[in-house]
PDB file of C-alpha atoms in Angstrom:
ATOM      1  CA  UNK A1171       0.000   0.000   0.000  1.00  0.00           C
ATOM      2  CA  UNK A1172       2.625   2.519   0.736  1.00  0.00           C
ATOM      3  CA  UNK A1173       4.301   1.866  -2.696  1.00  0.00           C
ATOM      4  CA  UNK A1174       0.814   1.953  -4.280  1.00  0.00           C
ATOM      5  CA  UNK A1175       0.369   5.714  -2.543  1.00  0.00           C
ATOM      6  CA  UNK A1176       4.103   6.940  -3.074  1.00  0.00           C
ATOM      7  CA  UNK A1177       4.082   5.825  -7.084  1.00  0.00           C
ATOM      8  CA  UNK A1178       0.559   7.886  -7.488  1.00  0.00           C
ATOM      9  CA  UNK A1179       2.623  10.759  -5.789  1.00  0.00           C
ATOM     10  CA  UNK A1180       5.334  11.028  -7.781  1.00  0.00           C
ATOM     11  CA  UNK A1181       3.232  10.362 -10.873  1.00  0.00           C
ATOM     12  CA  UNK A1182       1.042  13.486  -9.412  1.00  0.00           C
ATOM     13  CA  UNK A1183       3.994  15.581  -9.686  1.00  0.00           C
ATOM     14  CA  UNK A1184       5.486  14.525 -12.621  1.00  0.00           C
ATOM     15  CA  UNK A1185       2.225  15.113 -14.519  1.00  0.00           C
ATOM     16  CA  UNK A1186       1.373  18.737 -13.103  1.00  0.00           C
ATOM     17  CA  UNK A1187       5.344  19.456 -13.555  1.00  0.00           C
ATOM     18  CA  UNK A1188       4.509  18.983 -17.556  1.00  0.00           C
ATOM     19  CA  UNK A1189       0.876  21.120 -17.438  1.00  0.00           C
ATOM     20  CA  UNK A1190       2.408  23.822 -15.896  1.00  0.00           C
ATOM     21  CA  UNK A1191       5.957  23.878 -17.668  1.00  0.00           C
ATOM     22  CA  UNK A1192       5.060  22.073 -21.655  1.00  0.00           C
ATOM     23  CA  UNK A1193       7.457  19.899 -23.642  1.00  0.00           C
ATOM     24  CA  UNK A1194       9.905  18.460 -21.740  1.00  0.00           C
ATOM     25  CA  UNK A1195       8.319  17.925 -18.015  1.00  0.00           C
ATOM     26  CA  UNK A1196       8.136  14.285 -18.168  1.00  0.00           C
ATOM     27  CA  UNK A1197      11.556  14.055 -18.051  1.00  0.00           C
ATOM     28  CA  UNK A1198      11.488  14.655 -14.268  1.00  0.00           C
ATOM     29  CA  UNK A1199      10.025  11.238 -13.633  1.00  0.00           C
ATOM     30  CA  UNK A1200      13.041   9.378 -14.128  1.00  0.00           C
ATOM     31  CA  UNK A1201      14.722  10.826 -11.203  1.00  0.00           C
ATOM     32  CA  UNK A1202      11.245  11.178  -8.948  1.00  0.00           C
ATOM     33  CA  UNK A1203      11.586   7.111  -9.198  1.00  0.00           C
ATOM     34  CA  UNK A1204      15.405   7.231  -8.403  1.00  0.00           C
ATOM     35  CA  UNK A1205      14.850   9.430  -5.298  1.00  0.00           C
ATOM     36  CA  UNK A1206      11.502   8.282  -4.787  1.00  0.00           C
ATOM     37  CA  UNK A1207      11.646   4.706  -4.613  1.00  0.00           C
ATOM     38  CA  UNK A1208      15.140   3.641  -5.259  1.00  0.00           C
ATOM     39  CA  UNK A1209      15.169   2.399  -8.569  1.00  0.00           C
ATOM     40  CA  UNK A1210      17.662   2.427 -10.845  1.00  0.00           C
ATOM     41  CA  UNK A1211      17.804   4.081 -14.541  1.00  0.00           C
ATOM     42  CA  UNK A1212      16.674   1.104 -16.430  1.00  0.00           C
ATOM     43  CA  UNK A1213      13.742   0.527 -13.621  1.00  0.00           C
ATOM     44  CA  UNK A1214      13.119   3.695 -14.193  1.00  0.00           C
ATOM     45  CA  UNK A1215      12.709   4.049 -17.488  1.00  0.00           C
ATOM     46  CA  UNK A1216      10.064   2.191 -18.811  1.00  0.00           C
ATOM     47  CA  UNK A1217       7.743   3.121 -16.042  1.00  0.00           C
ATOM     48  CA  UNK A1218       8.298   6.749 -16.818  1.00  0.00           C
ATOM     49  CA  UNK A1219       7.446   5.346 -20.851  1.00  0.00           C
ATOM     50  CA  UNK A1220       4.152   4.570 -19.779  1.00  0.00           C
ATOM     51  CA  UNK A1221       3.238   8.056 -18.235  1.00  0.00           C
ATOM     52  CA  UNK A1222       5.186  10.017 -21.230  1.00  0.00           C
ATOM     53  CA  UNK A1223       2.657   7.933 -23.604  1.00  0.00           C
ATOM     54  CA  UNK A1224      -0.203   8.652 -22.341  1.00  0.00           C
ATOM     55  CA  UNK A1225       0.115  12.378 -21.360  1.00  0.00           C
ATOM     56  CA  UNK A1226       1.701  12.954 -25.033  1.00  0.00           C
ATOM     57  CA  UNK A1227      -1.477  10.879 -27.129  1.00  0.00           C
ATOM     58  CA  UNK A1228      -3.464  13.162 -24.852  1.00  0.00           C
ATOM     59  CA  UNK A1229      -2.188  16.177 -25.814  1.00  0.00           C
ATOM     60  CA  UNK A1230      -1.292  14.414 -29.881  1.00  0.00           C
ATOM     61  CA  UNK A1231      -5.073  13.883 -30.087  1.00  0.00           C
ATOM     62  CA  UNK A1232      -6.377  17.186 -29.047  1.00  0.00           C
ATOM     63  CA  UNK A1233      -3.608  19.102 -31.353  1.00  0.00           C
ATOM     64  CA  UNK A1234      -4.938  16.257 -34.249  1.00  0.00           C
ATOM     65  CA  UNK A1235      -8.475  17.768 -33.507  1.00  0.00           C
ATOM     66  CA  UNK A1236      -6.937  21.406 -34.306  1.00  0.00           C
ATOM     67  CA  UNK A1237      -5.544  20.233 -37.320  1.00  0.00           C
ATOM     68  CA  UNK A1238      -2.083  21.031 -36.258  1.00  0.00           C
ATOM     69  CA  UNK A1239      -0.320  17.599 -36.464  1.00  0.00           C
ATOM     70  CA  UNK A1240       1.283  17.063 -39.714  1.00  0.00           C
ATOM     71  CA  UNK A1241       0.671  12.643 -39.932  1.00  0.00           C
ATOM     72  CA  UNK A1242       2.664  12.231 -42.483  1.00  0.00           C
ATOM     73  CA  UNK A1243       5.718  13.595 -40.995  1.00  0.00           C
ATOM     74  CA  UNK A1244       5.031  12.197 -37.970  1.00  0.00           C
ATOM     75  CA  UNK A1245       4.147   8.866 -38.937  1.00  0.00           C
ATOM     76  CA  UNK A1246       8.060   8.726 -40.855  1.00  0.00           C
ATOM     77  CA  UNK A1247       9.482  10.148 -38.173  1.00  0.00           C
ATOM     78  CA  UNK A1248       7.760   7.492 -35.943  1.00  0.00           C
ATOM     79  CA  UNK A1249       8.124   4.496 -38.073  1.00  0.00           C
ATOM     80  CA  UNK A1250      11.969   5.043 -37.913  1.00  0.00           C
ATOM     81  CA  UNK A1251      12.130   5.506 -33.850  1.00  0.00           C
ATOM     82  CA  UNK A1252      10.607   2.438 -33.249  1.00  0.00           C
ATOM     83  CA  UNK A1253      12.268   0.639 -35.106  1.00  0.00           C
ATOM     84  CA  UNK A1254      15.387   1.366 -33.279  1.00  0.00           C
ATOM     85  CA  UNK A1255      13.453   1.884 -29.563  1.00  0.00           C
ATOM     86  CA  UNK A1256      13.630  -1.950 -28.472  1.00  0.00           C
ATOM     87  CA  UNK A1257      17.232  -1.966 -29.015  1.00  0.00           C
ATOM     88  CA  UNK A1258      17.612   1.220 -26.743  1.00  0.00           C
ATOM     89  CA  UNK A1259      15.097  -0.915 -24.148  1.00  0.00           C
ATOM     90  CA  UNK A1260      17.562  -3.858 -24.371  1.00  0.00           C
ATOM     91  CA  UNK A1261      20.328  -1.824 -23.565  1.00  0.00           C
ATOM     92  CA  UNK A1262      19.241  -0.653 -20.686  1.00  0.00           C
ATOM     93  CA  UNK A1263      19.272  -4.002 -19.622  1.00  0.00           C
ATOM     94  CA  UNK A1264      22.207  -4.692 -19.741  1.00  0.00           C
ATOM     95  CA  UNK A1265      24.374  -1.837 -19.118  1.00  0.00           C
ATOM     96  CA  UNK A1266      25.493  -1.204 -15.057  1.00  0.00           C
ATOM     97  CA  UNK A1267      23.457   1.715 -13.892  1.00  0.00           C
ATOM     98  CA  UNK A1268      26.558   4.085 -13.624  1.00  0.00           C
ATOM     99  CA  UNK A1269      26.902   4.847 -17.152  1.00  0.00           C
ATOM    100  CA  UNK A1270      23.399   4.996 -17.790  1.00  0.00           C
ATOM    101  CA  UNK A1271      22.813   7.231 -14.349  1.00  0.00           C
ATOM    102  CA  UNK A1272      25.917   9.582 -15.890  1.00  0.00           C
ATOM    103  CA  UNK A1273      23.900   9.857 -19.370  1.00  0.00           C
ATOM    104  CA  UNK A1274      20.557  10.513 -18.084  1.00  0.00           C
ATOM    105  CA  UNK A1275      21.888  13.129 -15.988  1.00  0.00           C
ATOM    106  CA  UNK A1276      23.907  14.925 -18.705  1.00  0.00           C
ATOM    107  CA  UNK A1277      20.385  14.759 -20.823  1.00  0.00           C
ATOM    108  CA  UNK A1278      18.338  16.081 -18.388  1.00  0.00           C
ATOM    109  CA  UNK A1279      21.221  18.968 -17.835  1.00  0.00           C
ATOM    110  CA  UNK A1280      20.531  19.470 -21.455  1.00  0.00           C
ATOM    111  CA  UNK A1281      17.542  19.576 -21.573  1.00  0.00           C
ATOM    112  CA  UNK A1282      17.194  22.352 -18.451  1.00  0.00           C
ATOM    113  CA  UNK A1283      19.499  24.705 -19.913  1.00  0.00           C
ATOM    114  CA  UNK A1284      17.444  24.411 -23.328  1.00  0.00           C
ATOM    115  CA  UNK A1285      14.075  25.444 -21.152  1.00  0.00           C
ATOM    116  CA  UNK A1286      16.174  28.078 -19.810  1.00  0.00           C
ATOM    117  CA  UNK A1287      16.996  29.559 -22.479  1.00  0.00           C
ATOM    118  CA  UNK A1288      13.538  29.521 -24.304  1.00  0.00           C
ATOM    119  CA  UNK A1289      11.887  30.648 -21.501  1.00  0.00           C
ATOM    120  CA  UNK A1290      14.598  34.000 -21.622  1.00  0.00           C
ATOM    121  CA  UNK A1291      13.553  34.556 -24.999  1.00  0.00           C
ATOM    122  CA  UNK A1292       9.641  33.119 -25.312  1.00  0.00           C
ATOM    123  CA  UNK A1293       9.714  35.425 -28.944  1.00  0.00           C
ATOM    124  CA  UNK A1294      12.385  33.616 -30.975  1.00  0.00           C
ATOM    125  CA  UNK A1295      10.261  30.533 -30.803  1.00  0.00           C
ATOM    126  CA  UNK A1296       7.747  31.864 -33.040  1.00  0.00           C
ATOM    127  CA  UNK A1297       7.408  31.016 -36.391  1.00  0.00           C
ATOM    128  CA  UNK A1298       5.134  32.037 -38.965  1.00  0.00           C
ATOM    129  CA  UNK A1299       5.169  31.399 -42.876  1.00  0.00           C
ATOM    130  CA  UNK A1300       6.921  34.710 -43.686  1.00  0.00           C
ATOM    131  CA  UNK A1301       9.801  34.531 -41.646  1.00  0.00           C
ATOM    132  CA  UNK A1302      10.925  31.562 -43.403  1.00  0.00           C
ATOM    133  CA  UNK A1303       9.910  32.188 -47.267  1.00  0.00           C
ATOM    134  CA  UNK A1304      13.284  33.796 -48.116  1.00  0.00           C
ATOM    135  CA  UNK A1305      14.752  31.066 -46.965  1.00  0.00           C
ATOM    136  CA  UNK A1306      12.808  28.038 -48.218  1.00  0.00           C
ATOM    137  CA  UNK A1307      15.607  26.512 -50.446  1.00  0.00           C
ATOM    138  CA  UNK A1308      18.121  26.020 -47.819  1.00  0.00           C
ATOM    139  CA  UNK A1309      15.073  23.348 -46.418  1.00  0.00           C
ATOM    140  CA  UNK A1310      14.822  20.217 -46.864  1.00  0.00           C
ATOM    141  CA  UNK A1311      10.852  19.158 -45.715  1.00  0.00           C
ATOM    142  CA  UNK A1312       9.421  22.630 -47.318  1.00  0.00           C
ATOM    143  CA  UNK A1313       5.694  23.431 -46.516  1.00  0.00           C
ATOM    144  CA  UNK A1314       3.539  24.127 -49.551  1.00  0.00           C
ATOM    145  CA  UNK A1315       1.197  27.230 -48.393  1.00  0.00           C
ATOM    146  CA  UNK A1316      -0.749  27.108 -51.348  1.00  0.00           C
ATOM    147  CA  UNK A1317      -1.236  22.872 -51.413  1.00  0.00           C
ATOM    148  CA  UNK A1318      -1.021  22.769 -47.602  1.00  0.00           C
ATOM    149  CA  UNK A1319       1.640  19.660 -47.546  1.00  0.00           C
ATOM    150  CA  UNK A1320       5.496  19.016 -47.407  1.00  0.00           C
ATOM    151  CA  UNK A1321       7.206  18.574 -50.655  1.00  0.00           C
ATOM    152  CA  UNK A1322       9.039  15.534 -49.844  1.00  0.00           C
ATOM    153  CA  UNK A1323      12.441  13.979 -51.198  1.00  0.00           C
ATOM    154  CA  UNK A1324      15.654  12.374 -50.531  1.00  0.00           C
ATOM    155  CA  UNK A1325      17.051  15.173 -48.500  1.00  0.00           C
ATOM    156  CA  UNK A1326      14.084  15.760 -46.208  1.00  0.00           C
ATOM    157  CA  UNK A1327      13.621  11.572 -45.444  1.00  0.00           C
ATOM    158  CA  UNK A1328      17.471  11.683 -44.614  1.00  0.00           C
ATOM    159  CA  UNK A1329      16.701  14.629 -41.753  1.00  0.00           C
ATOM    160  CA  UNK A1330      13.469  13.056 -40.718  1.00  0.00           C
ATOM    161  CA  UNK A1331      14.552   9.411 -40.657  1.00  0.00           C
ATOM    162  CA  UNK A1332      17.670  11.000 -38.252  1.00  0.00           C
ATOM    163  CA  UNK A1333      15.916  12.384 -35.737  1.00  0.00           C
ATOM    164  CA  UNK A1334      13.696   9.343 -35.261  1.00  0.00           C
ATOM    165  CA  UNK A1335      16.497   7.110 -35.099  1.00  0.00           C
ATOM    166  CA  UNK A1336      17.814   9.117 -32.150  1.00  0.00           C
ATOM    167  CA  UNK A1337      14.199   9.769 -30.865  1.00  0.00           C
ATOM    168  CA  UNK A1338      13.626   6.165 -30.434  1.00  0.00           C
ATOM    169  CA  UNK A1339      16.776   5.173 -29.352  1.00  0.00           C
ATOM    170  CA  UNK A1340      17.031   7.762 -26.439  1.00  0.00           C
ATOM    171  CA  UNK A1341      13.607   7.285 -25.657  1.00  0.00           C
ATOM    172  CA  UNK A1342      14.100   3.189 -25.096  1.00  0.00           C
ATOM    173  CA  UNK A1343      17.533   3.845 -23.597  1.00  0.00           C
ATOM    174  CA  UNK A1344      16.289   6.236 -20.789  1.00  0.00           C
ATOM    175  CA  UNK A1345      13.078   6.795 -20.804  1.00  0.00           C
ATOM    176  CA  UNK A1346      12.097  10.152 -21.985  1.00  0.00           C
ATOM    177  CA  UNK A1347       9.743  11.329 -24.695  1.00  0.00           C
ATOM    178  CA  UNK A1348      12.387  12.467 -26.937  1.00  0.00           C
ATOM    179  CA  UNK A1349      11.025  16.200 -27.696  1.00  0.00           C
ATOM    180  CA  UNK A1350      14.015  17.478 -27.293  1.00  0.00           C
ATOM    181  CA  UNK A1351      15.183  15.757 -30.516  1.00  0.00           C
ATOM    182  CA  UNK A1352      12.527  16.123 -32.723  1.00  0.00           C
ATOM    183  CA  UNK A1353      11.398  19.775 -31.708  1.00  0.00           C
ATOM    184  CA  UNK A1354      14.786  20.912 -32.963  1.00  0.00           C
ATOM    185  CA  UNK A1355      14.741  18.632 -35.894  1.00  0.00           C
ATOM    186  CA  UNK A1356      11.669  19.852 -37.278  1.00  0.00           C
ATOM    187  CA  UNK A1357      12.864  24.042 -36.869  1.00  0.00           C
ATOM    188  CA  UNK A1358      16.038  22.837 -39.137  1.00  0.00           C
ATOM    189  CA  UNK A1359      14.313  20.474 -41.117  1.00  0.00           C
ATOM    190  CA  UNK A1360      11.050  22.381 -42.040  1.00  0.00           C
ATOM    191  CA  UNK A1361       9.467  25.644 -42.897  1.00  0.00           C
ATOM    192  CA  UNK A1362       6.181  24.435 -40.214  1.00  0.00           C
ATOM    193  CA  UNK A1363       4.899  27.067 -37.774  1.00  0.00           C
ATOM    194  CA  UNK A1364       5.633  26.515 -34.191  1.00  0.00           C
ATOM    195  CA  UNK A1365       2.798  25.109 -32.973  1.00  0.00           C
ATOM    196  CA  UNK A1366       2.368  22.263 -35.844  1.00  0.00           C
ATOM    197  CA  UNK A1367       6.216  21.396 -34.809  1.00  0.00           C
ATOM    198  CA  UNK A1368       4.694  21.446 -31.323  1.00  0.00           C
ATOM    199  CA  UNK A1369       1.736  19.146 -32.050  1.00  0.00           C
ATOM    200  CA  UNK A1370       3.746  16.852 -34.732  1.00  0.00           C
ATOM    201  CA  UNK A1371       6.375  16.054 -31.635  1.00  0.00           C
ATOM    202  CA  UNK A1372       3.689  15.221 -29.445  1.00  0.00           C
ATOM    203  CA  UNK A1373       2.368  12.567 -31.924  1.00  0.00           C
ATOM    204  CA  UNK A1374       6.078  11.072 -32.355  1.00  0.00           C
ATOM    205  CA  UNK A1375       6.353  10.995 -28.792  1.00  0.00           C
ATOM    206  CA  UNK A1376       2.751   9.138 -28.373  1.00  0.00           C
ATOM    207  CA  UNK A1377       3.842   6.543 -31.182  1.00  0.00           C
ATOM    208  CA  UNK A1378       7.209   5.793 -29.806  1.00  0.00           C
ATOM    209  CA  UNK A1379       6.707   5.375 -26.419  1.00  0.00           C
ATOM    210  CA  UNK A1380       3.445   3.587 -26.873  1.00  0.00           C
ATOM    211  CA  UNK A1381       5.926   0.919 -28.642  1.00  0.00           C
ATOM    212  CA  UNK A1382       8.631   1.103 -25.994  1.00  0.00           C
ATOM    213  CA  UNK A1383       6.310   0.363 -23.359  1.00  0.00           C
ATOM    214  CA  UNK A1384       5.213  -2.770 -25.227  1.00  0.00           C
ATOM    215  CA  UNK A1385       8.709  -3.539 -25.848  1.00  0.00           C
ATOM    216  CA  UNK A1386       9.818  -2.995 -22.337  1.00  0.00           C
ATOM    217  CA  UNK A1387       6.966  -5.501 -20.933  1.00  0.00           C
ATOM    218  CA  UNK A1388       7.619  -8.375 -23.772  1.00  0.00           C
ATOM    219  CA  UNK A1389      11.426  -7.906 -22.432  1.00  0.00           C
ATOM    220  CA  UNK A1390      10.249  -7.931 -18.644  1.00  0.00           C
ATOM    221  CA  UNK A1391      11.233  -4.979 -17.677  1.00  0.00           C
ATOM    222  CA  UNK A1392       8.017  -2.704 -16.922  1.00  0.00           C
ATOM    223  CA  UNK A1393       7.225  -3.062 -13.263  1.00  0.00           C
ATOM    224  CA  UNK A1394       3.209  -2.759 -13.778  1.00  0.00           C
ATOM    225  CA  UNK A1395       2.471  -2.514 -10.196  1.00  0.00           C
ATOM    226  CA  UNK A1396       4.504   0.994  -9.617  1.00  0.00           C
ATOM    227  CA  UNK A1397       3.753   2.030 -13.759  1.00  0.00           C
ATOM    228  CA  UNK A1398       0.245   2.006 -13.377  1.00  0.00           C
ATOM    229  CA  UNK A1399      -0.669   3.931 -10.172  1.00  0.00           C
ATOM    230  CA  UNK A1400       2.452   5.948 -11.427  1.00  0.00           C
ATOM    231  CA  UNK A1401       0.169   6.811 -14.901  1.00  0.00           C
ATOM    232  CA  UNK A1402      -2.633   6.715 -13.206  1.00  0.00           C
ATOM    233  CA  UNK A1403      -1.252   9.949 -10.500  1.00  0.00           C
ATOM    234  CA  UNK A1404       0.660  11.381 -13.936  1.00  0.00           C
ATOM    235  CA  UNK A1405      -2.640  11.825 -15.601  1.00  0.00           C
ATOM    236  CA  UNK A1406      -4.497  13.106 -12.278  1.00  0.00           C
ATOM    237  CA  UNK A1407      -1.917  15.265 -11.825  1.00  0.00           C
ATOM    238  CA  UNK A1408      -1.599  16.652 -15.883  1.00  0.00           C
ATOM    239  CA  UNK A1409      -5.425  17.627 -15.038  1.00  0.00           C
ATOM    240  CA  UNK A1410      -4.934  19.557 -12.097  1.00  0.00           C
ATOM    241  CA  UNK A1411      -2.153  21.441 -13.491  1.00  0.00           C
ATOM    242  CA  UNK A1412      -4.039  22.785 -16.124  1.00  0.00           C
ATOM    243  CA  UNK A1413      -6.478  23.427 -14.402  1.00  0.00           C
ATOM    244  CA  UNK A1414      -4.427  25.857 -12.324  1.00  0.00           C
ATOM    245  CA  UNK A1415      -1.871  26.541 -14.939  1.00  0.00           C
ATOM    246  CA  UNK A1416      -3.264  29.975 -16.028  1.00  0.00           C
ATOM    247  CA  UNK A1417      -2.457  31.213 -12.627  1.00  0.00           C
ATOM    248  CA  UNK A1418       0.820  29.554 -12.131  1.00  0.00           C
ATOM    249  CA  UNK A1419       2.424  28.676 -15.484  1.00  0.00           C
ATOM    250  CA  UNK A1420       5.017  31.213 -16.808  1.00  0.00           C
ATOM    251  CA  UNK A1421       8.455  31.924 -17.922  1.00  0.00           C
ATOM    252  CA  UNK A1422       9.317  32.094 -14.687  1.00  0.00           C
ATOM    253  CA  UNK A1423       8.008  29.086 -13.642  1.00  0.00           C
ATOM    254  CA  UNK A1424       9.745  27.561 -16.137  1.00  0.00           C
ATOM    255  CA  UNK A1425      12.865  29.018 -15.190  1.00  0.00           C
ATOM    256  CA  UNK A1426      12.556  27.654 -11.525  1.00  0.00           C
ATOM    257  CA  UNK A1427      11.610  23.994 -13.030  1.00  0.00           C
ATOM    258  CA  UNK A1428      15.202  24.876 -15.456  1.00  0.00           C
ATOM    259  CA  UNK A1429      17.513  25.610 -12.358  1.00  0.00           C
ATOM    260  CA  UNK A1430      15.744  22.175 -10.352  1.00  0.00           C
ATOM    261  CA  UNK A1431      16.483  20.068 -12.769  1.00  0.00           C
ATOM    262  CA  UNK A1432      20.006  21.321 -13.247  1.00  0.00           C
ATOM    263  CA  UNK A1433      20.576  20.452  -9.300  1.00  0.00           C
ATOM    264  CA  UNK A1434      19.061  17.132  -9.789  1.00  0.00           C
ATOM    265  CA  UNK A1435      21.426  16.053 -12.719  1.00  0.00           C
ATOM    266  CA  UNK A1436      24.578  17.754 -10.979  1.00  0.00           C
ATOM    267  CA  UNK A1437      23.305  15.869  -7.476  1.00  0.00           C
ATOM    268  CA  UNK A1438      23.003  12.431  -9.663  1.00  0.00           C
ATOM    269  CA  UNK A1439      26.336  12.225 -10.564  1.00  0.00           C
ATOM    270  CA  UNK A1440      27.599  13.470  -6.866  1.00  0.00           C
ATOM    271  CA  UNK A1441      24.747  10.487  -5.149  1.00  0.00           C
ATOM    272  CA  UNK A1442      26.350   7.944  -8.071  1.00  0.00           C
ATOM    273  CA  UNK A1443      30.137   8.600  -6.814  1.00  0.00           C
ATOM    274  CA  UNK A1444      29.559   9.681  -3.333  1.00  0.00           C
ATOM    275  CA  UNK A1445      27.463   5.832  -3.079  1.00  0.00           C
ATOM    276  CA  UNK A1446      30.320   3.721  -4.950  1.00  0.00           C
TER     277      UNK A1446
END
């Protein structure tokens, strides 16, 4: 019973941490299982899967609704992360936790210092069709205004097919949705306005961790009676956070979440070599 409460807990926070500060929130729940309840990386990771699925399809279907989600491009970019997503499951496995502790911890570090840094500068993450039509040559995955769909060739696969290679292997490896790869891919990659690149990730992230959590339990590695309370809290807590995220949420808020997350990766490395 106390596991039972403690895994809805830290699902609770992990799932209000990504209403109130967007893309890249989930990846707190990696380390809310490490401190929480002393599992390692690879434990970790495809518990954390299972909440990053279903809080991305969430948020995938309601974008699909909009009409911001560009399938096609998602679908590639999926297709070619799971592929590779078992092998980062199986991995995990079988590495020691050190290395994988040290990596996840440099990624998260990352991936704070990224939020930082957008959330210093919210307007240089908007896009809109006319900052980008000088430039519209120098793209590979070009967005047709007038048909409404990328022109696609050999270039444009090649950039997609990249980023879900490493999408899918990061995401098996460690558990994380992988935004941070294909959020970035798609600015270089295409001319799409921020909020389809927004709602496109979202989808990749639904369709590759919906396969790395089936991967992880035909390999025996999800623990289902900590992942599902731990969804179950994630989801709970997603809904409460937006509920209360037009009071709360913020740059500054996601500064704060930034400079925590920093300490936690700096603090895993010090627990990992203070402990051995």
């Amino acid at each position: 019973m106390e596991i039972l409460l403690i895994s809805i807990l830290l699902g609770a926070c992990a799932g209000a941490v990504l209403a109130l500060t967007g893309a890249g929130g989930t990846i707190i729940a990696v380390p809310l299982l490490i401190f929480g309840l002393h599992f390692t990386v690879a434990e970790s990771a495809p518990v954390a899967l299972l909440a990053v699925c279903l809080s991305s399809t969430i948020g995938a279907l309601i974008a699909l609704r909009q009409g911001k989600v560009r399938y096609r491009a998602a679908g590639f970019i999926a297709v070619t992360g799971i592929l590779v997503a078992p092998a980062g499951i199986w991995l995990a496995q079988k590495l020691p936790n050190a290395p994988l502790t040290v990596l996840f911890a440099l990624v998260l570090f990352y991936v704070a210092v990224n939020m930082l840094r957008h959330s210093t500068q919210p307007m240089a993450e908007e896009r809109n069709a006319s900052d980008l039509q000088f430039d519209s040559a120098a793209i590979p995955c070009r967005l047709e205004y007038e048909r409404g769909r990328l022109i696609w060739g050999w270039p444009c696969v090649r950039a997609l097919g990249y980023s879900g290679i490493a999408t899918g292997f990061i995401s098996g490896l460690l558990g994380v949705g992988g935004g941070f790869v294909v959020v970035p891919a798609l600015k270089r990659a295409t001319n799409l306005p921020m909020q389809s690149i927004l709602a496109t990730s979202l989808a990749v992230i639904a369709l590759i961790s919906g396969i790395g959590v089936a991967s992880a339990t035909f390999l025996g590695g999800m623990n289902w009676p900590v992942a599902l309370p731990f969804a179950a809290g994630a989801l709970a807590g997603m809904l409460i956070g937006r509920a209360i995220a037009d009071y709360l949420a913020g740059p500054k808020l996601q500064q704060g979440f930034a400079v925590v997350s920093m300490g936690i990766a700096v603090w895993m490395i010090v627990r990992l070599f203070w402990m051995s």
